Coordinates of C-alpha atoms in Angstrom, one line a residue:
M72 CA -15.5 -48.4 -122.9
A73 CA -16.2 -45.4 -125.2
S74 CA -14.0 -45.0 -128.2
G75 CA -13.7 -42.6 -131.2
S76 CA -14.2 -38.9 -131.6
A77 CA -17.4 -37.1 -132.7
L78 CA -17.5 -34.2 -135.2
I79 CA -20.6 -32.1 -135.6
F80 CA -21.1 -29.7 -138.5
D81 CA -23.9 -28.4 -140.6
E82 CA -23.4 -26.0 -143.4
E83 CA -26.7 -24.4 -142.6
M84 CA -25.0 -22.5 -139.8
S85 CA -23.0 -20.6 -142.4
R86 CA -26.1 -19.2 -144.0
Y87 CA -26.2 -15.8 -142.4
K88 CA -24.1 -12.7 -142.9
L89 CA -23.8 -9.0 -142.3
L90 CA -26.4 -7.2 -144.4
W91 CA -25.2 -3.6 -144.1
K92 CA -22.0 -1.7 -144.1
E93 CA -20.2 -1.2 -140.8
D94 CA -17.9 1.5 -139.5
R95 CA -14.3 0.7 -140.4
E96 CA -13.3 0.4 -136.7
S97 CA -16.0 -2.2 -136.1
A98 CA -14.8 -5.9 -136.0
I99 CA -18.3 -7.2 -136.9
A100 CA -17.4 -7.7 -140.5
T101 CA -14.8 -10.4 -139.5
A102 CA -17.6 -12.8 -138.4
V103 CA -17.9 -14.2 -141.9
P104 CA -19.7 -17.5 -142.9
E105 CA -16.4 -18.8 -144.3
R106 CA -15.1 -19.3 -140.8
L107 CA -17.2 -22.4 -140.6
T108 CA -16.8 -23.8 -144.1
V109 CA -13.0 -23.5 -144.3
S110 CA -12.6 -25.3 -141.0
Y111 CA -14.6 -28.2 -142.2
E112 CA -13.0 -28.3 -145.6
A113 CA -9.5 -28.4 -143.9
L114 CA -10.6 -31.4 -141.9
K115 CA -11.8 -33.1 -145.1
T116 CA -8.6 -32.3 -146.9
H117 CA -6.5 -33.8 -144.2
G118 CA -8.6 -37.0 -144.1
V119 CA -9.9 -36.2 -140.6
T120 CA -13.7 -36.1 -141.2
Q121 CA -13.9 -39.8 -142.3
R122 CA -12.1 -40.8 -139.1
C123 CA -14.7 -39.1 -136.9
K124 CA -18.2 -40.2 -136.0
Q125 CA -20.2 -37.5 -137.6
L126 CA -23.3 -36.8 -135.6
P127 CA -26.5 -35.2 -136.9
V128 CA -27.4 -31.6 -135.9
R129 CA -30.7 -30.8 -134.2
Q130 CA -32.3 -27.6 -133.1
A131 CA -32.2 -26.8 -129.4
T132 CA -35.6 -26.6 -127.8
E133 CA -36.8 -23.4 -126.1
Q134 CA -36.6 -25.1 -122.7
E135 CA -32.9 -25.8 -123.3
I136 CA -32.2 -22.2 -124.4
L137 CA -34.0 -21.0 -121.3
L138 CA -31.5 -22.8 -119.1
A139 CA -29.2 -19.8 -119.6
H140 CA -31.4 -17.1 -121.0
S141 CA -34.5 -15.1 -120.0
E142 CA -37.9 -15.6 -121.7
E143 CA -38.1 -11.9 -122.6
Y144 CA -34.8 -12.2 -124.5
L145 CA -35.8 -15.4 -126.3
E146 CA -39.0 -13.9 -127.4
A147 CA -37.2 -10.8 -128.8
V148 CA -34.8 -13.0 -130.8
K149 CA -37.7 -15.1 -132.1
Q150 CA -39.0 -12.0 -133.9
T151 CA -35.9 -11.5 -136.0
P152 CA -36.8 -13.9 -138.9
K153 CA -39.7 -11.6 -139.8
M154 CA -37.7 -8.3 -139.7
S155 CA -36.6 -6.1 -142.6
V156 CA -32.9 -5.2 -142.9
E157 CA -33.6 -1.8 -141.3
E158 CA -35.4 -3.4 -138.4
L159 CA -32.5 -5.9 -138.0
M160 CA -30.0 -3.1 -137.9
A161 CA -32.0 -1.2 -135.2
F162 CA -32.4 -4.4 -133.2
S163 CA -28.7 -5.2 -133.4
K164 CA -27.8 -1.8 -132.1
Q165 CA -29.6 -2.6 -128.8
Y166 CA -26.6 -4.8 -128.1
S167 CA -22.8 -4.6 -128.3
D168 CA -20.8 -5.8 -131.3
V169 CA -23.3 -8.2 -132.8
Y170 CA -25.5 -8.3 -135.9
F171 CA -28.7 -10.1 -136.7
H172 CA -30.0 -11.7 -139.9
Q173 CA -33.3 -13.3 -140.8
N174 CA -31.6 -16.8 -140.5
I175 CA -29.5 -16.2 -137.4
Y176 CA -32.2 -17.4 -134.9
H177 CA -32.4 -20.7 -136.8
C178 CA -28.6 -21.0 -136.9
A179 CA -28.3 -20.1 -133.2
K180 CA -30.7 -22.9 -132.3
L181 CA -28.6 -25.3 -134.4
A182 CA -25.4 -24.1 -132.6
V183 CA -26.9 -24.9 -129.2
G184 CA -28.4 -28.2 -130.5
A185 CA -25.1 -29.3 -132.0
T186 CA -23.3 -28.5 -128.7
L187 CA -25.9 -30.5 -126.7
Q188 CA -25.7 -33.4 -129.2
L189 CA -21.9 -33.6 -128.5
V190 CA -22.3 -33.5 -124.8
E191 CA -25.0 -36.2 -124.8
S192 CA -22.9 -38.5 -126.9
V193 CA -19.9 -38.1 -124.7
M194 CA -21.9 -38.5 -121.4
K195 CA -23.6 -41.6 -122.8
R196 CA -20.1 -42.9 -123.7
E197 CA -21.1 -43.3 -127.3
V198 CA -17.9 -41.5 -128.1
R199 CA -14.8 -40.6 -126.0
N200 CA -14.7 -36.9 -127.0
G201 CA -15.4 -34.6 -129.9
M202 CA -15.7 -31.2 -131.4
A203 CA -18.7 -29.1 -132.5
L204 CA -18.1 -26.7 -135.4
V205 CA -20.8 -24.1 -134.7
R206 CA -21.8 -20.6 -135.6
P207 CA -22.8 -18.2 -134.1
P208 CA -20.4 -18.6 -131.2
G209 CA -21.7 -18.2 -127.6
H210 CA -19.3 -17.3 -124.8
H211 CA -20.1 -13.6 -124.8
S212 CA -23.9 -13.8 -124.8
Q213 CA -25.6 -13.1 -121.5
R214 CA -28.9 -14.0 -119.9
S215 CA -30.8 -11.1 -121.6
A216 CA -28.4 -9.9 -124.2
A217 CA -26.6 -10.8 -127.4
N218 CA -23.0 -9.7 -127.4
G219 CA -19.8 -10.1 -129.4
F220 CA -21.2 -12.0 -132.4
C221 CA -22.9 -14.4 -129.9
V222 CA -26.7 -15.0 -129.6
F223 CA -27.1 -17.9 -127.3
N224 CA -24.4 -19.1 -124.9
N225 CA -23.7 -22.6 -126.3
V226 CA -21.2 -23.8 -123.7
A227 CA -23.0 -22.4 -120.7
I228 CA -26.2 -24.1 -121.8
A229 CA -24.2 -27.3 -122.3
A230 CA -22.8 -27.2 -118.8
L231 CA -26.3 -26.5 -117.3
H232 CA -27.8 -29.3 -119.4
A233 CA -25.1 -31.8 -118.4
K234 CA -25.5 -30.9 -114.7
K235 CA -29.3 -31.3 -114.9
N236 CA -29.5 -34.4 -117.0
Y237 CA -26.4 -36.4 -115.9
N238 CA -26.2 -35.3 -112.2
L239 CA -22.7 -33.8 -112.6
N240 CA -21.2 -32.0 -109.6
R241 CA -18.0 -30.7 -111.3
V242 CA -17.7 -29.2 -114.8
L243 CA -14.6 -27.5 -116.0
I244 CA -14.9 -24.9 -118.8
V245 CA -11.6 -23.9 -120.4
D246 CA -11.9 -20.8 -122.6
W247 CA -8.8 -20.2 -124.8
D248 CA -10.5 -17.6 -127.0
I249 CA -8.5 -14.3 -127.0
H250 CA -11.6 -12.5 -125.7
H251 CA -12.9 -12.9 -122.2
G252 CA -16.1 -15.0 -122.2
Q253 CA -17.9 -12.7 -119.8
G254 CA -21.2 -14.4 -120.5
V255 CA -19.9 -17.7 -119.1
Q256 CA -18.4 -15.9 -116.1
Y257 CA -21.7 -14.2 -115.3
C258 CA -23.6 -17.4 -115.6
F259 CA -21.5 -19.4 -113.1
E260 CA -19.8 -16.8 -110.9
E261 CA -21.8 -18.0 -107.9
D262 CA -21.8 -21.7 -108.8
P263 CA -19.0 -23.8 -107.2
S264 CA -19.9 -26.8 -109.4
V265 CA -18.5 -25.1 -112.5
L266 CA -14.8 -24.0 -112.7
Y267 CA -14.3 -21.4 -115.4
F268 CA -10.8 -20.6 -116.7
S269 CA -10.3 -17.9 -119.3
W270 CA -7.1 -16.3 -120.7
H271 CA -7.7 -13.3 -122.7
R272 CA -6.2 -10.1 -124.2
Y273 CA -6.9 -7.4 -121.6
E274 CA -4.2 -4.7 -121.8
N275 CA -5.3 -3.1 -118.5
Q276 CA -9.0 -3.0 -119.7
T277 CA -8.3 -1.2 -123.0
F278 CA -9.2 -4.3 -125.1
W279 CA -12.7 -5.4 -125.8
P280 CA -15.0 -6.1 -123.9
N281 CA -13.2 -3.5 -121.7
L282 CA -14.6 -4.9 -118.4
P283 CA -13.1 -4.6 -114.9
E284 CA -14.5 -8.0 -114.1
S285 CA -12.2 -9.5 -116.8
D286 CA -9.2 -8.9 -114.5
Y287 CA -7.6 -11.5 -112.4
T288 CA -9.3 -10.1 -109.3
S289 CA -12.7 -11.5 -110.4
V290 CA -12.6 -14.9 -108.7
G291 CA -16.4 -15.6 -108.3
K292 CA -18.9 -14.6 -105.7
G293 CA -20.5 -16.2 -102.7
K294 CA -20.3 -20.0 -102.8
G295 CA -18.6 -19.7 -106.2
R296 CA -15.7 -17.7 -104.9
G297 CA -12.5 -19.3 -106.1
F298 CA -14.1 -21.1 -109.0
N299 CA -13.6 -18.3 -111.6
I300 CA -10.0 -17.8 -112.9
N301 CA -9.1 -15.0 -115.3
L302 CA -5.6 -14.8 -116.8
P303 CA -5.5 -11.4 -118.5
W304 CA -2.7 -10.7 -121.0
N305 CA -1.6 -7.1 -120.7
K306 CA 0.4 -7.2 -123.9
V307 CA 0.2 -8.8 -127.3
G308 CA 2.7 -11.2 -128.9
M309 CA 2.3 -14.1 -126.5
T310 CA 3.9 -17.3 -127.7
N311 CA 3.7 -21.0 -127.3
S312 CA 5.8 -20.7 -124.1
E313 CA 3.3 -18.4 -122.4
Y314 CA 0.4 -20.6 -123.4
L315 CA 2.1 -23.7 -122.0
A316 CA 3.1 -21.8 -118.8
A317 CA -0.5 -20.8 -118.2
F318 CA -1.5 -24.4 -118.4
F319 CA 1.4 -25.8 -116.4
H320 CA 1.4 -23.3 -113.6
V321 CA -2.2 -22.1 -113.4
L322 CA -4.9 -24.2 -115.1
L323 CA -3.7 -27.8 -114.7
P324 CA -2.9 -27.7 -111.0
V325 CA -6.3 -26.2 -110.2
A326 CA -8.1 -28.5 -112.7
Y327 CA -6.5 -31.6 -111.1
E328 CA -7.5 -30.4 -107.6
F329 CA -11.1 -29.7 -108.9
D330 CA -11.3 -33.2 -110.5
P331 CA -13.9 -32.5 -113.2
E332 CA -16.5 -35.0 -114.4
L333 CA -16.7 -33.2 -117.8
V334 CA -14.4 -30.8 -119.6
L335 CA -15.9 -28.2 -122.0
V336 CA -13.6 -26.1 -124.1
S337 CA -14.6 -22.7 -125.5
A338 CA -12.2 -23.1 -128.4
G339 CA -11.5 -19.6 -129.9
F340 CA -8.7 -19.7 -132.3
D341 CA -8.3 -16.0 -132.5
S342 CA -5.5 -16.7 -130.0
A343 CA -3.4 -18.2 -132.9
I344 CA -0.8 -16.4 -134.9
G345 CA -1.9 -14.1 -137.6
D346 CA -5.4 -13.3 -136.2
P347 CA -6.3 -9.6 -136.5
E348 CA -8.1 -9.7 -133.2
G349 CA -5.6 -11.5 -131.1
E350 CA -2.2 -10.3 -132.4
M351 CA -0.6 -13.2 -130.7
C352 CA 2.3 -15.4 -131.9
A353 CA 1.3 -18.9 -130.8
I354 CA 1.3 -21.3 -133.8
P355 CA -1.7 -23.6 -134.6
E356 CA 0.3 -26.7 -133.4
I357 CA 0.0 -25.4 -129.8
F358 CA -3.6 -26.3 -129.7
A359 CA -2.7 -30.0 -130.2
H360 CA -0.7 -29.7 -127.0
L361 CA -3.3 -27.8 -125.1
T362 CA -5.9 -30.5 -126.1
Q363 CA -3.5 -33.3 -125.1
L364 CA -2.9 -31.8 -121.7
L365 CA -6.6 -31.6 -121.0
M366 CA -7.5 -35.1 -122.2
P367 CA -6.5 -37.0 -119.0
L368 CA -9.1 -35.1 -117.0
A369 CA -12.7 -36.3 -116.5
A370 CA -11.8 -39.8 -117.7
G371 CA -11.4 -38.4 -121.2
K372 CA -14.9 -36.8 -121.4
M373 CA -14.1 -33.7 -123.3
C374 CA -16.2 -31.5 -125.6
V375 CA -14.6 -28.8 -127.8
V376 CA -16.9 -26.1 -129.1
L377 CA -15.8 -23.5 -131.7
E378 CA -15.9 -19.9 -130.6
G379 CA -13.8 -17.2 -132.4
G380 CA -11.0 -17.2 -135.0
Y381 CA -10.8 -14.6 -137.8
N382 CA -7.7 -15.5 -139.8
L383 CA -9.1 -18.2 -142.0
T384 CA -5.7 -19.9 -142.5
S385 CA -4.7 -20.2 -138.9
L386 CA -8.3 -21.0 -137.9
A387 CA -8.5 -24.0 -140.2
Q388 CA -5.0 -25.2 -139.2
S389 CA -5.8 -24.9 -135.5
V390 CA -9.1 -26.8 -135.8
C391 CA -7.3 -29.6 -137.6
Q392 CA -4.6 -29.8 -134.9
T393 CA -7.3 -30.0 -132.2
V394 CA -9.4 -32.7 -133.8
Q395 CA -6.4 -34.8 -134.8
T396 CA -5.3 -34.8 -131.2
L397 CA -8.8 -35.8 -130.0
L398 CA -8.5 -38.8 -132.3
G399 CA -5.3 -39.8 -130.6
D400 CA -2.7 -38.6 -133.1
P401 CA 0.6 -37.5 -131.6
A402 CA 1.0 -33.8 -131.0
P403 CA 3.8 -32.3 -133.3
R404 CA 7.0 -31.3 -131.7
L405 CA 7.4 -27.6 -130.7
S406 CA 10.7 -25.9 -131.1
G407 CA 12.1 -22.6 -129.8
L408 CA 10.3 -22.8 -126.4
T409 CA 11.8 -20.5 -123.7
A410 CA 10.9 -19.7 -120.2
A411 CA 7.6 -17.8 -120.1
C412 CA 7.5 -14.1 -119.1
E413 CA 7.3 -13.4 -115.6
S414 CA -0.2 -36.6 -99.9
F415 CA 2.5 -38.3 -102.1
T416 CA 0.1 -38.7 -105.0
A417 CA -0.8 -35.0 -104.7
G418 CA 2.8 -34.0 -104.2
F419 CA 4.0 -36.0 -107.2
M420 CA 1.3 -34.6 -109.5
H421 CA 2.1 -31.1 -108.4
A422 CA 5.7 -31.8 -109.3
V423 CA 4.7 -33.2 -112.7
L424 CA 2.6 -30.1 -113.5
S425 CA 4.9 -27.4 -112.1
L426 CA 8.3 -28.9 -112.7
I427 CA 8.6 -31.9 -115.0
L428 CA 6.2 -30.8 -117.8
P429 CA 7.6 -27.2 -118.1
L430 CA 11.2 -28.4 -118.2
A431 CA 10.4 -31.2 -120.5
Y432 CA 8.7 -28.9 -123.0
E433 CA 11.6 -26.5 -122.9
F434 CA 14.0 -29.4 -123.4
N435 CA 12.0 -30.5 -126.4
P436 CA 13.2 -34.2 -126.5
C437 CA 13.2 -36.4 -129.6
L438 CA 12.2 -39.4 -127.5
V439 CA 10.5 -39.9 -124.1
L440 CA 11.6 -42.9 -122.1
G441 CA 9.4 -43.8 -119.1
V442 CA 10.6 -46.1 -116.4
F443 CA 7.7 -47.1 -114.2
R444 CA 8.5 -49.4 -111.4
D445 CA 5.5 -50.9 -109.6
S446 CA 4.8 -54.2 -107.9
G447 CA 2.1 -55.0 -110.4
A448 CA -0.5 -54.9 -107.6
K449 CA -3.2 -52.3 -107.7
T450 CA -1.9 -49.4 -105.6
H451 CA -2.6 -45.7 -105.0
L452 CA 0.1 -44.9 -107.6
T453 CA -1.3 -47.0 -110.4
P454 CA -3.6 -44.2 -111.9
V455 CA -0.8 -41.7 -111.4
W456 CA 1.4 -43.5 -114.0
G457 CA -1.5 -43.4 -116.4
H458 CA -1.9 -39.6 -116.0
L459 CA 1.9 -39.1 -116.3
T460 CA 2.0 -41.2 -119.5
S461 CA -0.9 -39.4 -121.0
L462 CA 0.5 -35.9 -120.2
L463 CA 4.0 -36.8 -121.6
Q464 CA 2.5 -38.0 -125.0
G465 CA 2.5 -34.4 -126.1
L466 CA 6.3 -34.5 -126.3
A467 CA 8.6 -35.9 -129.0
G468 CA 5.9 -36.1 -131.5
G469 CA 4.3 -38.9 -129.5
Q470 CA 7.5 -41.1 -129.6
M471 CA 7.5 -42.7 -126.2
L472 CA 9.0 -46.0 -124.8
T473 CA 8.0 -47.3 -121.4
V474 CA 9.8 -49.9 -119.3
L475 CA 8.2 -52.1 -116.7
Q476 CA 4.9 -50.4 -117.4
V477 CA 1.7 -51.3 -115.4
R478 CA -1.6 -52.0 -117.1
V479 CA -3.0 -48.5 -116.8
T480 CA 0.2 -47.2 -118.5
V481 CA -0.4 -49.5 -121.5
S482 CA -4.0 -48.2 -121.7
A483 CA -2.9 -44.6 -121.6
L484 CA -0.4 -45.2 -124.4
S485 CA -3.2 -46.5 -126.6
G486 CA -5.2 -43.3 -126.0
A487 CA -7.7 -44.8 -123.6
P488 CA -9.0 -42.5 -120.9
V489 CA -7.3 -42.8 -117.5
P490 CA -9.2 -43.0 -114.3
P491 CA -9.6 -39.8 -112.3
L492 CA -7.2 -39.3 -109.3
G493 CA -9.7 -37.4 -107.2
P494 CA -9.0 -33.9 -105.8
L495 CA -5.3 -33.3 -105.2
G496 CA -5.4 -30.6 -102.6
A497 CA -3.1 -27.5 -102.6
P498 CA 0.7 -28.1 -102.6
K499 CA 2.6 -27.4 -99.4
P500 CA 4.6 -24.1 -99.5
A501 CA 7.8 -26.0 -98.7
D502 CA 7.2 -28.3 -101.7
V503 CA 6.6 -25.3 -104.0
Q504 CA 10.0 -23.8 -102.9
M505 CA 11.7 -27.1 -103.4
M506 CA 10.3 -27.5 -106.9
E507 CA 11.3 -24.0 -107.9
K508 CA 14.9 -24.7 -106.7
Q509 CA 15.0 -27.9 -108.7
R510 CA 13.6 -26.2 -111.8
Q511 CA 16.3 -23.6 -111.7
R512 CA 19.0 -26.2 -111.2
L513 CA 17.8 -28.5 -113.9
Q514 CA 17.1 -25.7 -116.3
K515 CA 20.8 -24.7 -116.3
R516 CA 21.9 -28.3 -116.8
W517 CA 19.4 -29.0 -119.5
S518 CA 20.5 -25.9 -121.4
L519 CA 24.1 -27.3 -121.4
V520 CA 22.8 -30.6 -122.8
Q521 CA 21.0 -28.8 -125.6
E522 CA 24.1 -26.9 -126.5
C523 CA 26.2 -30.1 -126.6
W524 CA 23.5 -31.8 -128.7
G525 CA 23.5 -28.9 -131.1
L526 CA 27.3 -29.2 -131.6
L527 CA 27.1 -33.0 -132.1
R528 CA 24.4 -32.5 -134.8

């Protein structure tokens, strides 16, 4: 059984920068080399790097890059190391919100290679999961165009590589960057084997990249219809509560129904508080919980790849929270959560995702007590207890007691991956109505308990 978490980093990817002055309104100047180095230094400071299996970085091959990009585009980028500053500036202006440097082609090949190294180690079960700290990011780049600080589409190439080399039929890509990863969407919008979920600042198409296809109405095309999920934020200031609600009510039910064999995360931390691009209010600790909620999927095979993040403080803290959770550390407790702005196995899991988890996070317990009664025989419910245990570990700082646990529950408590449940299917309308009634009833009662607890303290 795979164990441990991989961390991939090479300081070489920080060795390019903007070589000319940009217009004040341009965000290009925020894509600084320090984004990479402060993230790694924070991991070192917190003692995280030595707990990870650090993998070497390699350059991607041209054949690997061509999985997602055209030959003409690759040939054009290959010329940039020989260009003068004036030529680089002119070349950059062919695309939107991106700059080129003599070393960026080399760094972009390293970014793709690092991402593929991580995927290969996870798929070969050499490690359970991991994170690749890469630069330049990738989720905006398209088949024949650089875009939004991105040269090659690291995560899209990784998904195509995994499908090709490991015969995968279902890959989940979760994009929590504050910008829409339109490059990933374009790559897979007709592909039912890749489920792409992106939340992003949208503000009725007034926020970059200002695309109508970033709206919730874009759900994929042809055979891929239904496998593209956009959750556009039409205002700033979203909090931990909104982020959790997006997972509980949108992503996780669909992800469990999809039953992925690999989870890839386009981890942009410009969705954290203090970022000048995102202007959101979710704290870095939320990424520990988002990571924890995804870890039961795909038998734990999860690869996190750095995208955006332009406040160096919140970026570094968010990276630390993510990697510590991948290592199995308990997610820190969240306070101040509020309601967000406006088969039996299948039915039970839908109740967990849409009823139990939202209420439990709002209740914010100091301890989770799990009572799992089973015959001890291997039944259809056995893996369900493992998933429930793993999902609940994000609560109460990981303080959890179980009574009468079955074997898979013990494994989940130790951080071991839990077996997949298979596709859940859509919940019945009557069950959805019942769960909403229960949520409203319990929410009122739990708020009374919280008030009484506050008085006792």
